[in-house]
Structure formats: C-alpha cells, structure tokens
mmCIF file of C-alpha atoms in Angstrom:
data_model
loop_
_atom_site.group_PDB
_atom_site.id
_atom_site.type_symbol
_atom_site.label_atom_id
_atom_site.label_comp_id
_atom_site.label_asym_id
_atom_site.label_seq_id
_atom_site.Cartn_x
_atom_site.Cartn_y
_atom_site.Cartn_z
ATOM 1 C CA ARG A 1 186.673 200.018 109.472
ATOM 2 C CA GLU A 2 184.391 197.691 107.521
ATOM 3 C CA GLU A 3 186.189 194.655 108.880
ATOM 4 C CA GLN A 4 185.742 195.833 112.462
ATOM 5 C CA GLY A 5 182.069 196.569 111.863
ATOM 6 C CA GLN A 6 181.359 193.177 110.320
ATOM 7 C CA SER A 7 183.341 191.045 112.752
ATOM 8 C CA GLY A 8 182.158 190.214 116.233
ATOM 9 C CA GLY A 9 185.169 192.001 117.624
ATOM 10 C CA LEU A 10 187.331 191.166 120.567
ATOM 11 C CA GLY A 11 184.449 190.296 122.876
ATOM 12 C CA MET A 12 183.097 187.560 120.662
ATOM 13 C CA ILE A 13 186.563 186.078 120.083
ATOM 14 C CA LEU A 14 187.271 185.961 123.817
ATOM 15 C CA ILE A 15 183.882 184.443 124.630
ATOM 16 C CA ILE A 16 184.382 181.678 122.065
ATOM 17 C CA CYS A 17 187.908 180.939 123.346
ATOM 18 C CA ILE A 18 186.817 180.850 126.971
ATOM 19 C CA MET A 19 183.816 178.623 126.209
ATOM 20 C CA PHE A 20 186.055 176.229 124.263
ATOM 21 C CA VAL A 21 188.532 176.045 127.145
ATOM 22 C CA TYR A 22 185.693 175.552 129.654
ATOM 23 C CA LEU A 23 184.149 172.688 127.683
ATOM 24 C CA LEU A 24 187.479 170.920 127.246
ATOM 25 C CA LEU A 25 188.293 171.264 130.935
ATOM 26 C CA SER A 26 184.836 170.077 131.949
ATOM 27 C CA ALA A 27 185.452 166.883 130.010
ATOM 28 C CA GLN A 28 188.950 166.516 131.455
ATOM 29 C CA TYR A 29 188.009 167.065 135.095
ATOM 30 C CA GLU A 30 184.553 165.471 134.802
ATOM 31 C CA SER A 31 183.276 168.452 136.754
ATOM 32 C CA TYR A 32 181.545 171.719 135.995
ATOM 33 C CA ILE A 33 183.108 173.534 138.964
ATOM 34 C CA LEU A 34 186.859 172.834 138.639
ATOM 35 C CA PRO A 35 187.143 174.412 135.158
ATOM 36 C CA LEU A 36 185.986 177.676 136.723
ATOM 37 C CA VAL A 37 189.199 177.667 138.772
ATOM 38 C CA VAL A 38 191.165 177.659 135.526
ATOM 39 C CA ILE A 39 188.901 180.178 133.783
ATOM 40 C CA LEU A 40 189.290 182.665 136.638
ATOM 41 C CA SER A 41 193.019 182.898 135.932
ATOM 42 C CA ILE A 42 192.361 184.531 132.568
ATOM 43 C CA PRO A 43 191.024 187.963 133.690
ATOM 44 C CA PHE A 44 194.269 188.721 135.544
ATOM 45 C CA GLY A 45 196.316 188.339 132.403
ATOM 46 C CA LEU A 46 193.806 190.318 130.370
ATOM 47 C CA ALA A 47 194.032 193.180 132.850
ATOM 48 C CA GLY A 48 197.815 193.185 132.517
ATOM 49 C CA THR A 49 197.516 193.127 128.750
ATOM 50 C CA PHE A 50 195.278 196.155 128.545
ATOM 51 C CA ILE A 51 197.318 198.079 131.118
ATOM 52 C CA PHE A 52 200.540 197.475 129.170
ATOM 53 C CA ALA A 53 198.850 198.228 125.838
ATOM 54 C CA ARG A 54 197.538 201.518 127.215
ATOM 55 C CA MET A 55 200.960 202.443 128.629
ATOM 56 C CA MET A 56 202.664 201.680 125.314
ATOM 57 C CA GLY A 57 199.997 203.403 123.200
ATOM 58 C CA ILE A 58 198.953 200.237 121.339
ATOM 59 C CA ASP A 59 195.502 200.183 119.760
ATOM 60 C CA ASN A 60 193.194 197.189 119.884
ATOM 61 C CA ASN A 61 193.928 195.500 116.557
ATOM 62 C CA ILE A 62 194.065 191.987 115.152
ATOM 63 C CA TYR A 63 197.641 191.448 116.355
ATOM 64 C CA LEU A 64 196.705 192.341 119.925
ATOM 65 C CA GLN A 65 193.786 189.918 119.670
ATOM 66 C CA ILE A 66 196.054 187.112 118.443
ATOM 67 C CA GLY A 67 198.310 187.820 121.410
ATOM 68 C CA LEU A 68 195.277 187.580 123.708
ATOM 69 C CA ILE A 69 194.412 184.145 122.375
ATOM 70 C CA MET A 70 197.990 182.944 122.940
ATOM 71 C CA LEU A 71 197.912 184.489 126.410
ATOM 72 C CA ILE A 72 194.691 182.692 127.303
ATOM 73 C CA GLY A 73 196.399 179.410 126.414
ATOM 74 C CA LEU A 74 199.477 180.113 128.526
ATOM 75 C CA LEU A 75 197.522 181.332 131.552
ATOM 76 C CA ALA A 76 195.126 178.413 131.335
ATOM 77 C CA LYS A 77 198.122 176.055 131.184
ATOM 78 C CA ASN A 78 199.528 177.535 134.384
ATOM 79 C CA ALA A 79 196.202 177.205 136.173
ATOM 80 C CA ILE A 80 195.743 173.666 134.836
ATOM 81 C CA LEU A 81 199.138 172.665 136.241
ATOM 82 C CA ILE A 82 198.219 173.915 139.700
ATOM 83 C CA THR A 83 194.711 172.445 139.592
ATOM 84 C CA GLU A 84 195.889 169.040 138.337
ATOM 85 C CA PHE A 85 198.413 168.741 141.135
ATOM 86 C CA ALA A 86 195.879 169.924 143.711
ATOM 87 C CA VAL A 87 193.340 167.321 142.535
ATOM 88 C CA ALA A 88 196.003 164.586 142.659
ATOM 89 C CA ARG A 89 197.089 165.654 146.151
ATOM 90 C CA ARG A 90 193.463 165.788 147.233
ATOM 91 C CA GLU A 91 192.827 162.261 145.941
ATOM 92 C CA SER A 92 195.854 161.007 147.874
ATOM 93 C CA GLY A 93 194.229 162.175 151.117
ATOM 94 C CA MET A 94 195.514 165.695 151.732
ATOM 95 C CA GLY A 95 193.246 168.433 152.969
ATOM 96 C CA ILE A 96 191.946 171.035 150.539
ATOM 97 C CA VAL A 97 194.123 173.905 151.759
ATOM 98 C CA ASP A 98 197.246 171.756 152.049
ATOM 99 C CA ALA A 99 196.662 170.294 148.569
ATOM 100 C CA ALA A 100 196.235 173.745 147.015
ATOM 101 C CA ILE A 101 199.337 175.200 148.684
ATOM 102 C CA ASP A 102 201.435 172.123 147.950
ATOM 103 C CA ALA A 103 200.343 172.157 144.294
ATOM 104 C CA ALA A 104 201.266 175.838 143.906
ATOM 105 C CA CYS A 105 204.668 175.234 145.509
ATOM 106 C CA ALA A 106 205.326 172.113 143.436
ATOM 107 C CA ARG A 107 204.527 173.831 140.129
ATOM 108 C CA LEU A 108 206.122 177.200 140.946
ATOM 109 C CA ARG A 109 209.408 176.568 139.147
ATOM 110 C CA PRO A 110 207.936 175.215 135.867
ATOM 111 C CA ILE A 111 205.384 178.026 135.728
ATOM 112 C CA LEU A 112 207.977 180.723 136.384
ATOM 113 C CA MET A 113 210.436 179.234 133.896
ATOM 114 C CA THR A 114 207.818 179.090 131.125
ATOM 115 C CA ALA A 115 206.594 182.605 131.822
ATOM 116 C CA LEU A 116 210.074 184.121 132.075
ATOM 117 C CA THR A 117 211.333 182.502 128.883
ATOM 118 C CA THR A 118 208.254 183.688 127.002
ATOM 119 C CA ILE A 119 208.593 187.198 128.416
ATOM 120 C CA LEU A 120 212.308 187.364 127.590
ATOM 121 C CA ALA A 121 211.639 186.099 124.075
ATOM 122 C CA MET A 122 208.990 188.776 123.521
ATOM 123 C CA VAL A 123 210.972 191.750 124.862
ATOM 124 C CA PRO A 124 212.979 192.391 121.657
ATOM 125 C CA ALA A 125 209.804 192.286 119.574
ATOM 126 C CA SER A 126 207.996 194.580 122.019
ATOM 127 C CA LEU A 127 210.724 197.183 121.642
ATOM 128 C CA GLY A 128 209.868 197.321 117.943
ATOM 129 C CA PHE A 129 213.129 196.876 116.039
ATOM 130 C CA GLY A 130 213.468 195.521 112.516
ATOM 131 C CA GLU A 131 211.195 194.500 109.693
ATOM 132 C CA GLY A 132 207.590 193.823 110.587
ATOM 133 C CA SER A 133 207.906 195.433 113.993
ATOM 134 C CA GLU A 134 204.557 197.196 113.635
ATOM 135 C CA MET A 135 202.920 193.763 113.503
ATOM 136 C CA MET A 136 204.971 192.074 116.194
ATOM 137 C CA GLN A 137 204.913 194.895 118.731
ATOM 138 C CA PRO A 138 201.203 194.687 119.698
ATOM 139 C CA MET A 139 201.369 190.908 119.962
ATOM 140 C CA SER A 140 204.521 190.913 122.077
ATOM 141 C CA ILE A 141 203.325 193.718 124.364
ATOM 142 C CA THR A 142 200.136 191.719 124.884
ATOM 143 C CA MET A 143 202.144 188.676 125.892
ATOM 144 C CA VAL A 144 204.621 190.516 128.125
ATOM 145 C CA GLY A 145 201.995 192.517 130.010
ATOM 146 C CA GLY A 146 199.583 189.632 130.358
ATOM 147 C CA LEU A 147 202.209 187.177 131.530
ATOM 148 C CA VAL A 148 203.742 189.541 134.066
ATOM 149 C CA TYR A 149 200.417 190.285 135.722
ATOM 150 C CA GLY A 150 198.815 186.924 135.053
ATOM 151 C CA THR A 151 201.631 184.719 136.327
ATOM 152 C CA VAL A 152 202.130 186.596 139.572
ATOM 153 C CA LEU A 153 198.419 186.798 140.339
ATOM 154 C CA THR A 154 197.693 183.242 139.177
ATOM 155 C CA LEU A 155 200.181 181.805 141.648
ATOM 156 C CA ILE A 156 198.367 183.589 144.451
ATOM 157 C CA VAL A 157 194.733 183.423 143.388
ATOM 158 C CA ILE A 158 194.377 179.904 141.924
ATOM 159 C CA PRO A 159 195.060 178.073 145.215
ATOM 160 C CA CYS A 160 192.572 180.374 146.958
ATOM 161 C CA VAL A 161 189.895 179.835 144.311
ATOM 162 C CA TYR A 162 190.523 176.079 144.346
ATOM 163 C CA ASP A 163 190.008 176.118 148.090
ATOM 164 C CA LEU A 164 186.819 178.159 147.719
ATOM 165 C CA PHE A 165 185.282 176.006 144.976
ATOM 166 C CA THR A 166 186.123 172.603 146.466
ATOM 167 C CA LYS A 167 184.845 173.038 149.990
ATOM 168 C CA GLU A 168 183.586 169.770 151.400
ATOM 169 C CA LYS A 169 179.922 169.456 152.098
ATOM 170 C CA ASN A 170 179.502 168.477 155.751
#
C-alpha cells in the first residue's frame, strides 16, 4: 500500500513511456505529426489489456504494468512498420490512400506472425501453471489481451490515421 501511494502509479509510467516513444519517433521521422500515427495505436492495445484483465480477475499490479510497457513496444513496432512503408511508398510517388493501404498489405504477414507467436508463447503462462505463475499470469494476460485487440485494430486504424494526418495542403 505504501509503495502504491508513493509511486506515480500506472498513469505516470504510461505517460513517460509514451512521451519517450513520441520523442524518438519525432527524431526518426523528422516530423511532429507522423509519430502521432504510431502513438494512436497504443490505446487499442491498452483497451484489450484492461478488458482481458477484468475478465480474468487480475488486479492492477506491477506485473501488469510491466506487461503494459512490453505491449506498448510491440504495438508501436507494428505501427512503425506500417508507417515506414507508407512514407517510403509516398516518397516514391504513390498517393496517400494507396500508400497507406499498400503498406498495411505489405506488412500484414510480419505483423501477424510476430503477434501470433507472442500470443502463443504467452498462453501457457496466462493459464497459470507451475512455479511463479502468480507473477507471470498478469503479465501474460496483459500481453495476450493487448495483442489480440491491438493487432487487429492497428491493421485497420493505422492506415486510416495515416491518411488523415498526411493530407496534402492544396
């Protein structure tokens, strides 16, 4: 109880992680708008995490928070893959909508393979068997729930948000 009262809690941890990701992506893309495309992929995974945690009866503890940080990295990676390919397609002369759709189609298989292997690796730990299961279960449920929701919604939403944020000024 003292530790929770003294620490900034989950909100402060998430804000620091998201700001760090935003600043790194701003430097990478040399833009303040394109990192927002990546950042907007994170809330979908977080929603899946909290829905799964509620369904499984998992409390918000340090292990769930560690899982959230790992989830932010994986979801940001998926969005970065789509955005990078869309920017490259855009620079080669494609239209915004075509570049976004082509990037999502081109990166579909790697994104799904990464997400599915992570989900399948976390399922045994989320079922809670063996030594240390009380520590691994919240973390694995966080990852499974967040990746299921986040991956499906990221593949749909990121191309749309990319299109919205990169409209040409006529």
